[in-house]
mmCIF file of C-alpha atoms in Angstrom:
data_model
loop_
_atom_site.group_PDB
_atom_site.id
_atom_site.type_symbol
_atom_site.label_atom_id
_atom_site.label_comp_id
_atom_site.label_asym_id
_atom_site.label_seq_id
_atom_site.Cartn_x
_atom_site.Cartn_y
_atom_site.Cartn_z
ATOM 1 C CA MET G 1 -20.046 17.786 -14.555
ATOM 2 C CA ALA G 2 -16.700 19.569 -14.653
ATOM 3 C CA ALA G 3 -14.067 18.570 -17.200
ATOM 4 C CA GLY G 4 -10.292 18.567 -17.312
ATOM 5 C CA ILE G 5 -8.014 20.348 -19.757
ATOM 6 C CA TYR G 6 -4.649 19.085 -20.978
ATOM 7 C CA LEU G 7 -2.219 21.429 -22.716
ATOM 8 C CA SER G 8 0.715 20.000 -24.645
ATOM 9 C CA VAL G 9 3.889 22.084 -24.562
ATOM 10 C CA PRO G 10 6.330 20.014 -26.656
ATOM 11 C CA PHE G 11 9.511 22.010 -26.082
ATOM 12 C CA CYS G 12 12.633 20.583 -24.444
ATOM 13 C CA LYS G 13 16.174 21.768 -23.809
ATOM 14 C CA ALA G 14 17.413 18.280 -24.665
ATOM 15 C CA LYS G 15 15.696 15.164 -25.987
ATOM 16 C CA CYS G 16 15.999 12.182 -23.638
ATOM 17 C CA SER G 17 17.296 9.086 -25.401
ATOM 18 C CA PHE G 18 14.329 6.941 -24.268
ATOM 19 C CA CYS G 19 11.633 9.457 -25.224
ATOM 20 C CA ASN G 20 9.158 8.719 -28.030
ATOM 21 C CA PHE G 21 6.749 11.557 -27.185
ATOM 22 C CA ALA G 22 5.830 14.279 -29.648
ATOM 23 C CA SER G 23 8.353 16.645 -28.108
ATOM 24 C CA ASP G 24 11.716 17.902 -29.274
ATOM 25 C CA VAL G 25 14.273 20.667 -29.139
ATOM 26 C CA PHE G 26 12.826 23.590 -31.101
ATOM 27 C CA ALA G 27 14.182 27.072 -31.666
ATOM 28 C CA ALA G 28 12.931 29.543 -29.043
ATOM 29 C CA GLU G 29 11.266 31.748 -31.683
ATOM 30 C CA ARG G 30 8.964 28.868 -32.642
ATOM 31 C CA MET G 31 7.366 28.916 -29.210
ATOM 32 C CA GLN G 32 5.425 32.126 -29.877
ATOM 33 C CA GLY G 33 3.867 30.768 -33.055
ATOM 34 C CA TYR G 34 2.978 27.593 -31.225
ATOM 35 C CA VAL G 35 1.276 29.520 -28.412
ATOM 36 C CA ASP G 36 -0.678 31.478 -31.047
ATOM 37 C CA ARG G 37 -1.940 28.215 -32.528
ATOM 38 C CA LEU G 38 -2.719 26.812 -29.084
ATOM 39 C CA CYS G 39 -4.890 29.831 -28.266
ATOM 40 C CA GLU G 40 -6.652 29.539 -31.654
ATOM 41 C CA GLU G 41 -7.450 25.943 -30.886
ATOM 42 C CA ILE G 42 -8.855 26.814 -27.454
ATOM 43 C CA ALA G 43 -11.068 29.485 -29.005
ATOM 44 C CA GLY G 44 -12.366 26.998 -31.583
ATOM 45 C CA ALA G 45 -13.194 24.196 -29.142
ATOM 46 C CA ARG G 46 -16.932 24.871 -29.049
ATOM 47 C CA GLU G 47 -17.210 24.736 -32.826
ATOM 48 C CA TYR G 48 -15.232 21.514 -33.052
ATOM 49 C CA CYS G 49 -17.235 19.772 -30.325
ATOM 50 C CA SER G 50 -20.403 20.672 -32.188
ATOM 51 C CA ARG G 51 -18.926 19.280 -35.380
ATOM 52 C CA VAL G 52 -18.340 15.854 -33.816
ATOM 53 C CA GLY G 53 -21.732 15.800 -32.130
ATOM 54 C CA VAL G 54 -20.997 16.570 -28.483
ATOM 55 C CA GLU G 55 -21.602 19.539 -26.231
ATOM 56 C CA ARG G 56 -18.459 21.339 -25.170
ATOM 57 C CA PRO G 57 -18.029 21.336 -21.374
ATOM 58 C CA GLU G 58 -18.216 24.716 -19.683
ATOM 59 C CA ASP G 59 -16.801 24.052 -16.211
ATOM 60 C CA VAL G 60 -13.217 22.963 -15.583
ATOM 61 C CA ASP G 61 -11.764 21.619 -12.330
ATOM 62 C CA SER G 62 -8.335 20.422 -13.501
ATOM 63 C CA ILE G 63 -5.727 21.820 -15.881
ATOM 64 C CA TYR G 64 -2.552 19.951 -16.763
ATOM 65 C CA PHE G 65 0.416 21.403 -18.657
ATOM 66 C CA GLY G 66 2.381 18.442 -20.014
ATOM 67 C CA GLY G 67 5.138 18.041 -22.493
ATOM 68 C CA GLY G 68 7.874 18.396 -23.257
ATOM 69 C CA THR G 69 8.843 20.860 -20.584
ATOM 70 C CA PRO G 70 6.108 23.481 -19.998
ATOM 71 C CA SER G 71 8.339 25.249 -17.475
ATOM 72 C CA LEU G 72 10.279 26.602 -20.478
ATOM 73 C CA LEU G 73 7.397 28.913 -21.439
ATOM 74 C CA GLU G 74 8.029 32.641 -21.124
ATOM 75 C CA PRO G 75 5.903 34.468 -18.511
ATOM 76 C CA GLU G 76 3.896 36.363 -21.130
ATOM 77 C CA MET G 77 3.121 33.086 -22.897
ATOM 78 C CA VAL G 78 1.828 31.619 -19.649
ATOM 79 C CA ALA G 79 -0.449 34.619 -19.148
ATOM 80 C CA ARG G 80 -1.697 34.394 -22.724
ATOM 81 C CA VAL G 81 -2.643 30.722 -22.501
ATOM 82 C CA PHE G 82 -4.443 31.176 -19.188
ATOM 83 C CA GLY G 83 -6.219 34.187 -20.616
ATOM 84 C CA ALA G 84 -7.441 32.095 -23.540
ATOM 85 C CA LEU G 85 -8.715 29.420 -21.159
ATOM 86 C CA ALA G 86 -10.466 31.921 -18.897
ATOM 87 C CA GLY G 87 -12.125 33.476 -21.935
ATOM 88 C CA GLU G 88 -13.759 30.173 -22.927
ATOM 89 C CA PHE G 89 -14.276 28.146 -19.737
ATOM 90 C CA ARG G 90 -15.447 28.595 -16.151
ATOM 91 C CA ILE G 91 -12.424 27.515 -14.122
ATOM 92 C CA GLN G 92 -13.697 26.438 -10.723
ATOM 93 C CA ASN G 93 -12.333 27.770 -7.459
ATOM 94 C CA GLY G 94 -9.942 25.176 -6.111
ATOM 95 C CA ALA G 95 -9.213 23.719 -9.539
ATOM 96 C CA GLU G 96 -6.115 21.543 -9.627
ATOM 97 C CA VAL G 97 -3.552 23.186 -11.931
ATOM 98 C CA THR G 98 -0.470 21.075 -12.621
ATOM 99 C CA VAL G 99 2.672 21.994 -14.532
ATOM 100 C CA GLU G 100 5.330 19.482 -15.540
ATOM 101 C CA GLY G 101 8.867 20.729 -15.210
ATOM 102 C CA ALA G 102 12.477 19.604 -15.153
ATOM 103 C CA PRO G 103 15.050 20.535 -12.511
ATOM 104 C CA LEU G 104 16.965 23.708 -13.460
ATOM 105 C CA GLN G 105 14.324 24.575 -16.071
ATOM 106 C CA PHE G 106 11.789 26.571 -14.041
ATOM 107 C CA GLY G 107 12.826 30.225 -14.147
ATOM 108 C CA ASN G 108 11.726 32.504 -11.320
ATOM 109 C CA ALA G 109 9.641 34.747 -13.582
ATOM 110 C CA THR G 110 7.890 31.799 -15.227
ATOM 111 C CA LEU G 111 7.233 30.184 -11.844
ATOM 112 C CA GLU G 112 5.679 33.427 -10.604
ATOM 113 C CA ALA G 113 3.557 33.691 -13.753
ATOM 114 C CA PHE G 114 2.217 30.166 -13.337
ATOM 115 C CA GLN G 115 1.470 30.765 -9.663
ATOM 116 C CA ALA G 116 -0.283 34.038 -10.410
ATOM 117 C CA ALA G 117 -2.465 32.186 -12.908
ATOM 118 C CA GLY G 118 -3.457 29.524 -10.366
ATOM 119 C CA MET G 119 -0.839 26.774 -10.583
ATOM 120 C CA ASN G 120 -0.879 24.774 -7.347
ATOM 121 C CA ARG G 121 0.914 21.550 -8.309
ATOM 122 C CA VAL G 122 4.253 20.711 -9.969
ATOM 123 C CA SER G 123 5.378 17.348 -11.340
ATOM 124 C CA LEU G 124 9.159 17.121 -11.700
ATOM 125 C CA GLY G 125 10.747 14.768 -14.216
ATOM 126 C CA VAL G 126 13.566 13.568 -11.978
ATOM 127 C CA GLN G 127 13.782 10.015 -13.453
ATOM 128 C CA SER G 128 16.811 9.217 -11.259
ATOM 129 C CA PHE G 129 18.690 10.784 -8.365
ATOM 130 C CA VAL G 130 21.839 8.957 -9.514
ATOM 131 C CA ASP G 131 24.004 11.188 -11.713
ATOM 132 C CA ARG G 132 25.428 8.451 -13.935
ATOM 133 C CA GLU G 133 21.971 7.150 -14.812
ATOM 134 C CA SER G 134 20.590 10.606 -15.579
ATOM 135 C CA ALA G 135 23.535 11.514 -17.789
ATOM 136 C CA ALA G 136 23.293 8.226 -19.694
ATOM 137 C CA VAL G 137 19.823 9.112 -21.055
ATOM 138 C CA GLY G 138 20.485 12.790 -21.727
ATOM 139 C CA ARG G 139 19.077 14.439 -18.612
ATOM 140 C CA LEU G 140 20.741 17.762 -17.843
ATOM 141 C CA HIS G 141 20.523 17.680 -14.042
ATOM 142 C CA THR G 142 22.248 15.968 -11.139
ATOM 143 C CA GLY G 143 20.715 14.445 -8.044
ATOM 144 C CA GLU G 144 21.675 17.534 -6.043
ATOM 145 C CA ASP G 145 19.993 19.728 -8.658
ATOM 146 C CA CYS G 146 16.781 17.743 -8.092
ATOM 147 C CA ARG G 147 16.945 18.097 -4.327
ATOM 148 C CA ALA G 148 17.700 21.815 -4.608
ATOM 149 C CA GLU G 149 14.796 22.339 -7.006
ATOM 150 C CA ILE G 150 12.359 20.634 -4.661
ATOM 151 C CA ARG G 151 13.562 22.871 -1.823
ATOM 152 C CA ARG G 152 13.274 25.969 -4.020
ATOM 153 C CA LEU G 153 9.750 25.191 -5.206
ATOM 154 C CA SER G 154 8.633 24.428 -1.660
ATOM 155 C CA ALA G 155 10.108 27.714 -0.417
ATOM 156 C CA ALA G 156 8.271 29.515 -3.229
ATOM 157 C CA GLY G 157 4.960 28.224 -1.902
ATOM 158 C CA VAL G 158 4.331 25.200 -4.139
ATOM 159 C CA ARG G 159 2.785 22.797 -1.638
ATOM 160 C CA ARG G 160 1.838 19.997 -4.006
ATOM 161 C CA LEU G 161 4.971 18.432 -5.469
ATOM 162 C CA GLY G 162 5.524 15.155 -7.266
ATOM 163 C CA VAL G 163 8.480 13.382 -8.843
ATOM 164 C CA ASP G 164 8.742 10.788 -11.615
ATOM 165 C CA LEU G 165 11.242 7.923 -11.422
ATOM 166 C CA ILE G 166 12.155 5.341 -14.081
ATOM 167 C CA CYS G 167 13.162 1.778 -13.277
ATOM 168 C CA GLY G 168 15.481 0.082 -15.786
ATOM 169 C CA LEU G 169 17.763 2.941 -16.865
ATOM 170 C CA PRO G 170 21.241 2.169 -18.225
ATOM 171 C CA HIS G 171 23.786 1.463 -15.435
ATOM 172 C CA GLN G 172 21.003 1.038 -12.886
ATOM 173 C CA THR G 173 21.341 -1.613 -10.180
ATOM 174 C CA GLU G 174 18.974 -2.712 -7.449
ATOM 175 C CA ALA G 175 20.987 -0.653 -4.978
ATOM 176 C CA SER G 176 20.950 2.502 -7.115
ATOM 177 C CA TRP G 177 17.216 2.071 -7.780
ATOM 178 C CA ARG G 178 16.586 1.822 -4.062
ATOM 179 C CA ARG G 179 18.651 4.939 -3.551
ATOM 180 C CA SER G 180 16.427 6.909 -5.965
ATOM 181 C CA VAL G 181 13.200 5.667 -4.368
ATOM 182 C CA GLU G 182 14.457 6.430 -0.870
ATOM 183 C CA GLU G 183 15.618 9.900 -1.978
ATOM 184 C CA ALA G 184 12.112 10.587 -3.294
ATOM 185 C CA ILE G 185 10.629 9.488 0.023
ATOM 186 C CA GLU G 186 13.067 11.629 2.025
ATOM 187 C CA THR G 187 12.190 14.789 0.086
ATOM 188 C CA GLY G 188 8.679 14.585 1.537
ATOM 189 C CA VAL G 189 6.926 15.191 -1.801
ATOM 190 C CA GLU G 190 3.275 14.166 -1.776
ATOM 191 C CA HIS G 191 3.298 12.234 -5.060
ATOM 192 C CA VAL G 192 5.651 9.742 -6.701
ATOM 193 C CA SER G 193 5.256 8.043 -10.083
ATOM 194 C CA LEU G 194 7.229 4.890 -10.904
ATOM 195 C CA TYR G 195 7.603 3.760 -14.501
ATOM 196 C CA MET G 196 9.435 0.806 -15.987
ATOM 197 C CA LEU G 197 11.622 1.857 -18.911
ATOM 198 C CA GLU G 198 10.145 0.935 -22.268
ATOM 199 C CA VAL G 199 12.777 0.710 -24.992
ATOM 200 C CA ASP G 200 10.645 1.976 -27.849
ATOM 201 C CA GLU G 201 11.841 1.474 -31.419
ATOM 202 C CA ASP G 202 10.937 5.089 -32.212
ATOM 203 C CA SER G 203 13.312 6.469 -29.572
ATOM 204 C CA ARG G 204 17.047 7.004 -30.039
ATOM 205 C CA LEU G 205 17.708 4.381 -27.381
ATOM 206 C CA GLY G 206 15.445 1.894 -29.147
ATOM 207 C CA ARG G 207 16.938 2.504 -32.575
ATOM 208 C CA GLU G 208 20.442 2.047 -31.167
ATOM 209 C CA ALA G 209 19.423 -1.196 -29.443
ATOM 210 C CA ILE G 210 17.906 -2.569 -32.668
ATOM 211 C CA ALA G 211 21.052 -1.653 -34.582
ATOM 212 C CA GLY G 212 23.229 -3.446 -32.020
ATOM 213 C CA GLY G 213 25.097 -0.279 -31.115
ATOM 214 C CA THR G 214 26.487 0.881 -27.793
ATOM 215 C CA ARG G 215 25.508 4.545 -27.581
ATOM 216 C CA TYR G 216 23.174 5.774 -24.790
ATOM 217 C CA GLY G 217 24.326 2.947 -22.530
ATOM 218 C CA VAL G 218 22.482 0.284 -24.532
ATOM 219 C CA GLY G 219 24.905 -2.385 -23.318
ATOM 220 C CA GLU G 220 24.265 -1.374 -19.700
ATOM 221 C CA LEU G 221 20.480 -1.848 -19.738
ATOM 222 C CA PRO G 222 19.379 -4.100 -16.864
ATOM 223 C CA ASP G 223 17.717 -7.467 -17.471
ATOM 224 C CA GLU G 224 13.926 -7.171 -17.925
ATOM 225 C CA ASP G 225 13.144 -9.717 -15.216
ATOM 226 C CA ALA G 226 15.388 -7.880 -12.778
ATOM 227 C CA VAL G 227 13.690 -4.589 -13.633
ATOM 228 C CA ALA G 228 10.272 -6.122 -12.918
ATOM 229 C CA ASP G 229 11.530 -7.323 -9.537
ATOM 230 C CA TRP G 230 13.020 -3.919 -8.700
ATOM 231 C CA TYR G 231 9.797 -2.206 -9.687
ATOM 232 C CA GLY G 232 7.812 -4.453 -7.371
ATOM 233 C CA ALA G 233 10.281 -3.734 -4.589
ATOM 234 C CA GLY G 234 9.917 0.004 -5.232
ATOM 235 C CA CYS G 235 6.172 -0.307 -4.753
ATOM 236 C CA GLU G 236 6.784 -2.006 -1.401
ATOM 237 C CA TRP G 237 9.322 0.602 -0.228
ATOM 238 C CA LEU G 238 6.931 3.451 -0.987
ATOM 239 C CA THR G 239 3.989 1.733 0.694
ATOM 240 C CA ALA G 240 6.052 0.999 3.810
ATOM 241 C CA ALA G 241 6.949 4.702 3.980
ATOM 242 C CA GLY G 242 3.289 5.763 3.855
ATOM 243 C CA VAL G 243 3.258 6.734 0.170
ATOM 244 C CA ARG G 244 0.171 4.776 -0.863
ATOM 245 C CA GLN G 245 -0.230 3.180 -4.277
ATOM 246 C CA TYR G 246 -3.504 4.214 -5.900
ATOM 247 C CA GLU G 247 -2.778 3.295 -9.530
ATOM 248 C CA ILE G 248 -0.354 0.948 -11.281
ATOM 249 C CA SER G 249 2.358 3.619 -11.555
ATOM 250 C CA ASN G 250 1.221 6.276 -9.071
ATOM 251 C CA PHE G 251 1.607 6.748 -5.316
ATOM 252 C CA SER G 252 0.622 9.547 -2.952
ATOM 253 C CA ARG G 253 0.481 10.501 0.681
ATOM 254 C CA GLY G 254 -2.105 12.547 2.513
ATOM 255 C CA GLY G 255 -4.721 12.397 -0.220
ATOM 256 C CA GLY G 256 -2.357 13.834 -2.816
ATOM 257 C CA GLU G 257 -3.688 11.879 -5.788
ATOM 258 C CA SER G 258 -3.665 13.591 -9.175
ATOM 259 C CA ARG G 259 -7.256 14.682 -9.801
ATOM 260 C CA HIS G 260 -6.551 15.248 -13.465
ATOM 261 C CA ASN G 261 -4.945 11.871 -14.158
ATOM 262 C CA ARG G 262 -7.664 10.091 -12.204
ATOM 263 C CA ARG G 263 -10.106 11.495 -14.753
ATOM 264 C CA TYR G 264 -8.426 9.428 -17.478
ATOM 265 C CA TRP G 265 -8.820 6.173 -15.536
ATOM 266 C CA THR G 266 -12.488 6.814 -14.718
ATOM 267 C CA ARG G 267 -13.482 7.869 -18.262
ATOM 268 C CA GLY G 268 -14.144 11.458 -17.277
ATOM 269 C CA THR G 269 -14.436 14.195 -19.865
ATOM 270 C CA TYR G 270 -11.314 16.123 -20.844
ATOM 271 C CA LEU G 271 -10.192 18.348 -23.689
ATOM 272 C CA GLY G 272 -6.638 18.310 -24.993
ATOM 273 C CA PHE G 273 -5.021 21.212 -26.810
ATOM 274 C CA GLY G 274 -1.699 21.250 -28.623
ATOM 275 C CA LEU G 275 0.593 18.871 -30.466
ATOM 276 C CA ASP G 276 -0.486 15.217 -30.129
ATOM 277 C CA ALA G 277 -3.054 16.162 -27.469
ATOM 278 C CA HIS G 278 -6.120 13.946 -27.055
ATOM 279 C CA SER G 279 -9.688 14.616 -25.951
ATOM 280 C CA MET G 280 -12.569 12.505 -24.704
ATOM 281 C CA VAL G 281 -16.149 13.721 -24.234
ATOM 282 C CA ARG G 282 -18.666 11.303 -22.770
ATOM 283 C CA ARG G 283 -21.940 10.688 -24.563
ATOM 284 C CA GLY G 284 -24.064 8.117 -22.735
ATOM 285 C CA PRO G 285 -22.127 4.888 -22.144
ATOM 286 C CA GLY G 286 -19.889 5.730 -25.101
ATOM 287 C CA GLY G 287 -18.395 8.987 -26.217
ATOM 288 C CA VAL G 288 -16.154 10.656 -28.744
ATOM 289 C CA ARG G 289 -12.353 10.646 -28.685
ATOM 290 C CA TRP G 290 -10.089 12.675 -30.939
ATOM 291 C CA GLY G 291 -6.389 13.331 -31.185
ATOM 292 C CA ASN G 292 -4.374 16.130 -32.734
ATOM 293 C CA ALA G 293 -1.590 15.595 -35.243
ATOM 294 C CA GLY G 294 1.653 14.343 -33.726
ATOM 295 C CA GLU G 295 3.972 16.160 -36.142
ATOM 296 C CA MET G 296 4.629 19.857 -35.614
ATOM 297 C CA ALA G 297 4.234 20.749 -39.300
ATOM 298 C CA GLU G 298 0.832 19.065 -39.394
ATOM 299 C CA TYR G 299 -0.342 20.686 -36.168
ATOM 300 C CA MET G 300 0.721 24.166 -37.268
ATOM 301 C CA GLY G 301 -0.888 23.906 -40.727
ATOM 302 C CA PRO G 302 -1.827 23.938 -43.480
ATOM 303 C CA GLY G 303 -4.886 26.114 -43.288
ATOM 304 C CA ILE G 304 -5.970 29.067 -41.231
ATOM 305 C CA GLY G 305 -7.257 28.893 -37.686
ATOM 306 C CA GLU G 306 -9.077 25.914 -36.215
ATOM 307 C CA ARG G 307 -9.809 24.306 -39.574
ATOM 308 C CA GLY G 308 -6.106 23.844 -40.201
ATOM 309 C CA ILE G 309 -5.550 21.412 -37.294
ATOM 310 C CA ARG G 310 -5.488 17.802 -38.441
ATOM 311 C CA ARG G 311 -7.191 15.290 -36.157
ATOM 312 C CA THR G 312 -8.242 11.678 -35.964
ATOM 313 C CA VAL G 313 -11.690 10.966 -34.501
ATOM 314 C CA ASP G 314 -13.083 7.822 -32.892
ATOM 315 C CA TRP G 315 -16.757 7.442 -31.965
ATOM 316 C CA VAL G 316 -16.890 5.108 -28.959
ATOM 317 C CA ASP G 317 -19.970 2.850 -28.833
ATOM 318 C CA ALA G 318 -21.317 1.157 -25.687
ATOM 319 C CA MET G 319 -19.253 -2.020 -26.094
ATOM 320 C CA ALA G 320 -16.037 -0.069 -26.603
ATOM 321 C CA GLY G 321 -17.009 2.059 -23.609
ATOM 322 C CA LEU G 322 -17.302 -1.084 -21.479
ATOM 323 C CA GLU G 323 -13.883 -2.264 -22.599
ATOM 324 C CA GLU G 324 -12.418 1.129 -21.722
ATOM 325 C CA ALA G 325 -14.103 1.106 -18.321
ATOM 326 C CA MET G 326 -12.485 -2.243 -17.600
ATOM 327 C CA PHE G 327 -8.920 -1.673 -18.754
ATOM 328 C CA LEU G 328 -8.763 1.888 -17.445
ATOM 329 C CA GLY G 329 -10.593 1.267 -14.169
ATOM 330 C CA LEU G 330 -8.513 -1.783 -13.317
ATOM 331 C CA ARG G 331 -5.397 0.377 -13.375
ATOM 332 C CA LEU G 332 -6.688 1.851 -10.107
ATOM 333 C CA VAL G 333 -5.836 -0.099 -6.950
ATOM 334 C CA GLU G 334 -9.465 0.234 -5.837
ATOM 335 C CA GLY G 335 -10.497 -1.614 -8.989
ATOM 336 C CA VAL G 336 -13.908 -1.678 -10.645
ATOM 337 C CA ASP G 337 -17.409 -2.123 -9.210
ATOM 338 C CA LEU G 338 -19.376 -4.520 -11.426
ATOM 339 C CA ARG G 339 -22.670 -3.120 -10.133
ATOM 340 C CA GLU G 340 -21.773 0.307 -11.459
ATOM 341 C CA LEU G 341 -20.798 -1.211 -14.797
ATOM 342 C CA ARG G 342 -24.131 -3.040 -15.026
ATOM 343 C CA ARG G 343 -26.018 0.182 -14.307
ATOM 344 C CA GLU G 344 -24.208 1.840 -17.186
ATOM 345 C CA PHE G 345 -23.773 -1.010 -19.676
ATOM 346 C CA GLY G 346 -26.484 -3.493 -18.752
ATOM 347 C CA GLY G 347 -26.154 -7.148 -19.734
ATOM 348 C CA ALA G 348 -23.099 -6.473 -21.900
ATOM 349 C CA VAL G 349 -21.043 -6.857 -18.712
ATOM 350 C CA ASP G 350 -21.784 -10.595 -18.778
ATOM 351 C CA ALA G 351 -19.543 -10.865 -21.859
ATOM 352 C CA ILE G 352 -16.449 -10.533 -19.667
ATOM 353 C CA ALA G 353 -17.461 -13.396 -17.343
ATOM 354 C CA ALA G 354 -15.204 -16.038 -18.902
ATOM 355 C CA GLY G 355 -12.163 -13.787 -19.069
ATOM 356 C CA LEU G 356 -12.776 -12.615 -15.508
ATOM 357 C CA THR G 357 -12.976 -16.180 -14.194
ATOM 358 C CA GLU G 358 -9.732 -17.071 -15.989
ATOM 359 C CA SER G 359 -7.984 -14.039 -14.540
ATOM 360 C CA VAL G 360 -9.134 -14.852 -11.001
ATOM 361 C CA GLU G 361 -8.020 -18.481 -11.344
ATOM 362 C CA ALA G 362 -4.645 -17.309 -12.663
ATOM 363 C CA GLY G 363 -4.149 -15.124 -9.586
ATOM 364 C CA LEU G 364 -4.138 -11.917 -11.618
ATOM 365 C CA VAL G 365 -7.475 -10.561 -10.379
ATOM 366 C CA GLU G 366 -9.138 -10.762 -6.981
ATOM 367 C CA ARG G 367 -12.866 -10.447 -6.418
ATOM 368 C CA GLU G 368 -14.673 -9.297 -3.294
ATOM 369 C CA GLY G 369 -18.392 -9.432 -3.926
ATOM 370 C CA GLU G 370 -19.007 -7.188 -6.918
ATOM 371 C CA ARG G 371 -15.662 -5.389 -6.771
ATOM 372 C CA ILE G 372 -12.747 -6.668 -8.799
ATOM 373 C CA ARG G 373 -9.165 -5.459 -8.682
ATOM 374 C CA LEU G 374 -5.766 -6.496 -9.929
ATOM 375 C CA THR G 375 -3.535 -8.448 -7.583
ATOM 376 C CA ARG G 376 0.108 -7.451 -7.279
ATOM 377 C CA ALA G 377 0.912 -10.080 -9.920
ATOM 378 C CA GLY G 378 -1.906 -8.699 -12.048
ATOM 379 C CA ARG G 379 -0.508 -5.183 -11.867
ATOM 380 C CA MET G 380 2.810 -6.520 -13.132
ATOM 381 C CA ALA G 381 1.043 -8.378 -15.970
ATOM 382 C CA SER G 382 -1.823 -5.961 -16.559
ATOM 383 C CA ASN G 383 -1.719 -6.232 -20.348
ATOM 384 C CA GLU G 384 -2.361 -9.971 -20.063
ATOM 385 C CA VAL G 385 -5.417 -9.307 -17.893
ATOM 386 C CA PHE G 386 -6.778 -6.684 -20.261
ATOM 387 C CA GLU G 387 -6.311 -9.025 -23.199
ATOM 388 C CA ARG G 388 -8.280 -11.758 -21.432
ATOM 389 C CA LEU G 389 -11.132 -9.385 -20.691
ATOM 390 C CA LEU G 390 -11.202 -7.838 -24.154
ATOM 391 C CA VAL G 391 -11.269 -11.275 -25.762
ATOM 392 C CA GLY G 392 -14.180 -12.075 -23.489
ATOM 393 C CA ASN G 393 -15.999 -9.002 -24.744
ATOM 394 C CA GLU G 394 -15.622 -10.170 -28.327
ATOM 395 C CA ALA G 395 -16.893 -13.684 -27.628
#
C-alpha cells in the first residue's frame, strides 16, 4: 500500500506570537545546509526503517511540505528535494503534492519550481482576513493580500487551494470571525481548516499571558466560551455554503479532502523528514512511530549523515493501536466502524464498551448499528470522549 511523505521546512519570515511549532526565523544561508541534511535523511530512510524493524515503503501517493513556510525555499532547493525523493521512492501518477505557504511569500520562480516538480495543492496560512487581527499576532499580510494571492495562484494553474483560519485571535469578535469565514467561502477555495486558538505556554503569546503582560494583544483575547460558540457557528456557516465538514477542523467541497492528512486519522503509513518530523509505519495491528529532534542544533548534528539525527522511537503494540484507531478515527465525521476494529483487534475492542456507553449517554457519541461517531457536542469536547475511551481500554 502506498505511503505518504511529510517534509518539514521550518523557516519563517516572522514568528507568529501564538506559534509553538519547531519553526523560526533563520538566516537565509542556513537553508542550504538544512536542505543538505534533509536529502541525507531521505537517502538513509531504508537503513533506518530496517534498524527499527519495519520495511520501508516504496510507493508514495501523497507528499506534504509543511512548516514553517515551505514557499520560502529557493527554486534549486525545491528541485533538489524532489530529486532526492524521486531517487528513493516510486511517486505515483496523480499523487497529491501539497505545499504550505503564506500570502506574499510564494515567489514566482519558486511557484514554478514546485509546479514543475508535481505540486498540485496549496494550503495558505491566512488565519484571518481582518487586518487588525492578523497584525496583532505578527502576520505580515492584509486581507487584500490574501485575496490577491488566491487569485494569483488560481491564475497560475493551482486548482486545489485551501485556507486556514483561527478562531479566538486578539481583537476578534463574532462579527469579525463571521467576516473571515464568509471571505473564505467567497474565494471559492475547495478546502477550509478552522482551528480554535490555543494559548500555549511555550509561545510568546502564552508566556506574555502567564506573566500578566499586555503585548501581542493578550488583554484583547476573547472569552473561551465565546470562542467555542463562534467556532460552532463557523462550522454551520461553512456547511450551509456547501463546504462539508469531514474532520473536526477540516471542511471541503467537491471531494477536496486532504488525502495526506486523512492518512494520519486512519493510521496509514507515512514517513516524515526534517526538523521535528514524525513517522509511522504499520506492522500488524500495531506499528512503529518515531520523531526527529525538535531543536535545530540537534537535528543538524552532531555526527555525520543519517547517524547524526537524533530521534525518539515508540513501538506501538496492539492495545495502543486500538486506542489510536479510536481517538484518531473519531476525529473524522464519518466516525469508526466497530466491525472493522474487531477484525483488526479482536476481543480487545470490548474493553471500550463502558466508556462508549457513557459517551453515548452523555450525548457526546452517537451510534448507528456498528458505526460510532462524535456528535456536534462531542466534537467540541473530543478530549473528554477520548479520555473516557482510553480509560475504558485500561480497565
